[in-house]
């Protein structure tokens, strides 16, 4: 029988995806400032709107 | 996360007043259809999440929690419909009470309450999948790949993952659209520059050569290099103030020809075909009213969907059904997505038309600048107007909405009024009459125009480069995200797939111990194929029976929950989920749950008493960790087979002079308890394939078995030389014999009170002794300390002991082995 896949409580699948994504961006040599903005947006602020993502990727200030 | 200790349900669904004590352990709820089992499930779900999925799923019509959550007699008093659960939170070592009313389902009164407790309960609330009915279970097995992906993604809470994926895709697509537009601008600027320079290709050495030739005529030093910033006309004297700008004759004639060619293309047959295609796409789209809302509304709805949490509109306080509202909004989003796809197709048809308009506008603007330099000033208002019209149409087509405006813009796109041609002809006439410039004058004109166009070209290239960099980065980010999410999800699906196959293989190890499965994520869908006895992989519904599919659904659910919650998978409510699974495999399911999920509390409902018995014999549930509903009526709700309640109820009937009801209840209870006794005491009874045993077949047999058991116990005690034990068992045997005699149960055929339903002839004082005799008799089958019915252990093979669950009664039945 398979082992219990995770020993800890409730792994956050979105967070797993985001962390892997940020690591892949760094490995691909993308700008650190953009990766930092994406970390803030996805992990810290949990903001997933198109506007927030565009601001993070293209360094565009969100419209007021 | 949590374990459930108890639940108190009042005026909720079909339940008037019911308390069940789970004590944090597995619990079985059994009863015929319509006795209130699912009402308990609803109440648990309601207390933990504020919702009842049975009242809010698809196809529920006008049914809602608010209206139909309360008991029918309390439908106008939703505040009376109240559920209270007591739970323990192992991670915090705390016990908490949660209370909700249907009047305010979103508000949970939590006692005690602190941030840590509320965080755990919020997490529980966000996982309604802890309640699983067969309706939900089968979705994992028989759904289409797209729908299955949605179900699994909802279970794994992947909506955020998908939202980011979609958002990054949109950004990449938008950036690439910008690049297309700026590419067209850069191409037009390049063409214009090449014409001014009079060279075929834009190479630095050729540009320098052309410029230096003109500079030599003017006595200017040659340029040694062409950087991104230097000027072709370096050193050229600027015009004196007040000096009129002259028309560069040769360039003007070239520009007039370009403008005519461009207008000819605009009004030609190829453009007419493009216009017709675009109009067809646009008209098809315009017939859908949702297009007016467009992407803005899609974004608005998506934001709204995430924010809907309260039970009433924040603007006008009108109450709404939360789940129905979410479904409604999601439907709008889905429709808008289809509209969005159609819009993309229509927008693609506009791209070449927009590019052509840009070239027309650019060429007409150039002519207008030449006209402004003419002496006397030449009025070319028609050219300016057409140029402005081109600009306006480009704006309309780029904005796309309203579609009616775009359709009108496309319709008028090829129209070129006669005054435009007349103005061009007038300009051509003026230019033609200009004297040929001197060699120096022509060189000067050449350098001025060339630099002007070079500046425009440089700006267009800078914009193009910046947009291309954005587009490249956005696409790279989008692709990396897709790869990362696919990789993580593939890992999850692989793990779940293996765990699922192992769980299912355990339940079906009699003939599918080598079972395997494949979960295949692809393009937002989730394929699911299972091995069929080594003959290949097929969809679950292809060859496996309905019972096997139910088993697959449960095993996939358990694998997903174990992956999702890890050690936090502490409870699940399984509402009659194995109704199509046969008895043997249900037993294996019991063994599976006990072996693989020892730290998970399962609350299970079933209409099948045999499965409840399996739960007990497999030790999935122990002691009194079950409720057996015997009947339900609208006035009282579900009623349990609880012996204490039964005798009180019989007494109450007799006090009301209702012998008929008292006798009927006694008979039904004896039928139920006799079957239980025969099971526990391993009573040999003539087998019936339909399992429809009569009371007269079961109770006398149970009594005979009990007597025989005591006799065996005395023999066993004698074989060990335990004289005290012999005496004690003898006393028990004697007492039991007296009870049996009093009840006259062995003379069943003469017990008219119960067997022949002749209660109409009895009065309470005649029936009361009969009821008392049976109550005493059943007491003889039970432990004097815990009141549980005694049972023979083990439940198969040689009989070793007569015992109870509390351990107070433990009578040896095993003989001392004889010496060889």
PDB file of C-alpha atoms in Angstrom, chain A residues 1-22 24-31 33-34 37-38 42 46-60, chain B residues 1 91 123 156-158 160-161 163-164 166-168 170-171 174-175 178 306 470 473-474 476-478 480-481 483-485 488-489 492 495 498-499 502-503 506 559 562-568 592 595-596:
ATOM      1  CA  UNK A   1       0.000   0.000   0.000  1.00  0.00           C
ATOM      2  CA  UNK A   2       1.264   3.477  -0.820  1.00  0.00           C
ATOM      3  CA  UNK A   3       2.687   5.571   1.936  1.00  0.00           C
ATOM      4  CA  UNK A   4       0.721   8.587   3.037  1.00  0.00           C
ATOM      5  CA  UNK A   5       1.901  11.172   0.500  1.00  0.00           C
ATOM      6  CA  UNK A   6       2.340  13.975   2.965  1.00  0.00           C
ATOM      7  CA  UNK A   7       3.084  13.836   6.609  1.00  0.00           C
ATOM      8  CA  UNK A   8       2.240  17.472   7.318  1.00  0.00           C
ATOM      9  CA  UNK A   9      -1.169  19.040   7.438  1.00  0.00           C
ATOM     10  CA  UNK A  10      -2.927  20.282   4.303  1.00  0.00           C
ATOM     11  CA  UNK A  11      -0.242  21.046   1.747  1.00  0.00           C
ATOM     12  CA  UNK A  12      -1.200  24.185  -0.178  1.00  0.00           C
ATOM     13  CA  UNK A  13      -1.138  23.104  -3.820  1.00  0.00           C
ATOM     14  CA  UNK A  14      -1.264  26.673  -5.241  1.00  0.00           C
ATOM     15  CA  UNK A  15       1.688  27.653  -3.044  1.00  0.00           C
ATOM     16  CA  UNK A  16       3.625  24.604  -4.298  1.00  0.00           C
ATOM     17  CA  UNK A  17       2.960  25.687  -7.882  1.00  0.00           C
ATOM     18  CA  UNK A  18       3.930  29.314  -7.231  1.00  0.00           C
ATOM     19  CA  UNK A  19       7.191  28.376  -5.517  1.00  0.00           C
ATOM     20  CA  UNK A  20       8.158  26.048  -8.373  1.00  0.00           C
ATOM     21  CA  UNK A  21       7.266  28.781 -10.864  1.00  0.00           C
ATOM     22  CA  UNK A  22       9.456  31.367  -9.105  1.00  0.00           C
ATOM     23  CA  UNK A  24      11.958  28.188 -12.667  1.00  0.00           C
ATOM     24  CA  UNK A  25      11.976  31.924 -13.452  1.00  0.00           C
ATOM     25  CA  UNK A  26      15.228  32.338 -11.538  1.00  0.00           C
ATOM     26  CA  UNK A  27      16.758  29.298 -13.240  1.00  0.00           C
ATOM     27  CA  UNK A  28      15.809  30.754 -16.629  1.00  0.00           C
ATOM     28  CA  UNK A  29      17.696  33.923 -15.747  1.00  0.00           C
ATOM     29  CA  UNK A  30      14.749  36.289 -15.747  1.00  0.00           C
ATOM     30  CA  UNK A  31      15.231  39.634 -14.000  1.00  0.00           C
ATOM     31  CA  UNK A  33      13.291  42.516  -9.737  1.00  0.00           C
ATOM     32  CA  UNK A  34      10.448  40.928 -11.726  1.00  0.00           C
ATOM     33  CA  UNK A  37       7.473  41.504  -7.682  1.00  0.00           C
ATOM     34  CA  UNK A  38       5.846  38.204  -8.617  1.00  0.00           C
ATOM     35  CA  UNK A  42       1.514  35.626  -5.598  1.00  0.00           C
ATOM     36  CA  UNK A  46      -2.209  36.434  -2.831  1.00  0.00           C
ATOM     37  CA  UNK A  47      -3.334  38.859  -5.540  1.00  0.00           C
ATOM     38  CA  UNK A  48      -4.221  37.060  -8.755  1.00  0.00           C
ATOM     39  CA  UNK A  49      -6.030  39.709 -10.829  1.00  0.00           C
ATOM     40  CA  UNK A  50      -4.866  40.426 -14.392  1.00  0.00           C
ATOM     41  CA  UNK A  51      -3.952  43.946 -13.335  1.00  0.00           C
ATOM     42  CA  UNK A  52      -1.777  42.796 -10.436  1.00  0.00           C
ATOM     43  CA  UNK A  53      -0.054  40.185 -12.599  1.00  0.00           C
ATOM     44  CA  UNK A  54       0.594  42.678 -15.415  1.00  0.00           C
ATOM     45  CA  UNK A  55       2.113  45.119 -12.959  1.00  0.00           C
ATOM     46  CA  UNK A  56       4.376  42.378 -11.607  1.00  0.00           C
ATOM     47  CA  UNK A  57       5.491  41.016 -14.990  1.00  0.00           C
ATOM     48  CA  UNK A  58       5.890  44.271 -16.908  1.00  0.00           C
ATOM     49  CA  UNK A  59       6.662  46.633 -14.029  1.00  0.00           C
ATOM     50  CA  UNK A  60       3.597  48.663 -14.934  1.00  0.00           C
TER      51      UNK A  60
ATOM     52  CA  UNK B   1      -8.164  19.471  11.296  1.00  0.00           C
ATOM     53  CA  UNK B  91      -3.569  20.452  16.695  1.00  0.00           C
ATOM     54  CA  UNK B 123     -10.171  25.915   6.759  1.00  0.00           C
ATOM     55  CA  UNK B 156      -7.490  20.358  -4.659  1.00  0.00           C
ATOM     56  CA  UNK B 157      -8.405  24.077  -4.630  1.00  0.00           C
ATOM     57  CA  UNK B 158      -6.651  24.772  -7.895  1.00  0.00           C
ATOM     58  CA  UNK B 160      -6.016  30.132  -7.908  1.00  0.00           C
ATOM     59  CA  UNK B 161      -3.561  28.134 -10.006  1.00  0.00           C
ATOM     60  CA  UNK B 163      -6.622  32.030 -12.419  1.00  0.00           C
ATOM     61  CA  UNK B 164      -2.924  32.882 -12.567  1.00  0.00           C
ATOM     62  CA  UNK B 166      -5.249  32.430 -17.439  1.00  0.00           C
ATOM     63  CA  UNK B 167      -4.047  35.862 -16.335  1.00  0.00           C
ATOM     64  CA  UNK B 168      -0.487  35.300 -17.548  1.00  0.00           C
ATOM     65  CA  UNK B 170      -3.910  37.024 -21.340  1.00  0.00           C
ATOM     66  CA  UNK B 171      -0.953  39.308 -20.650  1.00  0.00           C
ATOM     67  CA  UNK B 174      -2.100  41.237 -25.271  1.00  0.00           C
ATOM     68  CA  UNK B 175       1.632  41.979 -25.519  1.00  0.00           C
ATOM     69  CA  UNK B 178       0.730  45.182 -29.317  1.00  0.00           C
ATOM     70  CA  UNK B 306     -14.423  35.602  -5.525  1.00  0.00           C
ATOM     71  CA  UNK B 470       7.580  42.793 -23.164  1.00  0.00           C
ATOM     72  CA  UNK B 473       9.147  38.171 -21.400  1.00  0.00           C
ATOM     73  CA  UNK B 474       5.389  37.793 -20.937  1.00  0.00           C
ATOM     74  CA  UNK B 476       8.352  33.236 -21.362  1.00  0.00           C
ATOM     75  CA  UNK B 477       6.739  33.875 -17.975  1.00  0.00           C
ATOM     76  CA  UNK B 478       3.458  32.363 -19.149  1.00  0.00           C
ATOM     77  CA  UNK B 480       7.313  28.799 -17.473  1.00  0.00           C
ATOM     78  CA  UNK B 481       4.219  29.048 -15.321  1.00  0.00           C
ATOM     79  CA  UNK B 483       5.372  24.179 -17.213  1.00  0.00           C
ATOM     80  CA  UNK B 484       5.689  24.630 -13.454  1.00  0.00           C
ATOM     81  CA  UNK B 485       2.006  24.093 -12.771  1.00  0.00           C
ATOM     82  CA  UNK B 488       3.550  20.079  -9.921  1.00  0.00           C
ATOM     83  CA  UNK B 489       0.093  18.827 -10.868  1.00  0.00           C
ATOM     84  CA  UNK B 492       0.276  15.235  -7.571  1.00  0.00           C
ATOM     85  CA  UNK B 495       0.996  10.246  -6.486  1.00  0.00           C
ATOM     86  CA  UNK B 498      -0.664   5.262  -7.399  1.00  0.00           C
ATOM     87  CA  UNK B 499      -2.406   5.669  -4.069  1.00  0.00           C
ATOM     88  CA  UNK B 502      -3.316   0.645  -4.209  1.00  0.00           C
ATOM     89  CA  UNK B 503      -6.522   1.445  -2.300  1.00  0.00           C
ATOM     90  CA  UNK B 506      -6.795  -3.699  -1.621  1.00  0.00           C
ATOM     91  CA  UNK B 559      -6.531   9.220  -2.353  1.00  0.00           C
ATOM     92  CA  UNK B 562      -5.140  12.048   1.733  1.00  0.00           C
ATOM     93  CA  UNK B 563      -2.985  14.027  -0.654  1.00  0.00           C
ATOM     94  CA  UNK B 564      -4.858  17.266  -0.082  1.00  0.00           C
ATOM     95  CA  UNK B 565      -4.980  17.147   3.708  1.00  0.00           C
ATOM     96  CA  UNK B 566      -2.137  14.832   4.655  1.00  0.00           C
ATOM     97  CA  UNK B 567      -2.247  14.337   8.393  1.00  0.00           C
ATOM     98  CA  UNK B 568      -5.085  16.860   8.486  1.00  0.00           C
ATOM     99  CA  UNK B 592      -9.416  -0.579   4.188  1.00  0.00           C
ATOM    100  CA  UNK B 595      -6.108  -0.084   8.096  1.00  0.00           C
ATOM    101  CA  UNK B 596      -5.266   2.889   5.890  1.00  0.00           C
TER     102      UNK B 596
END
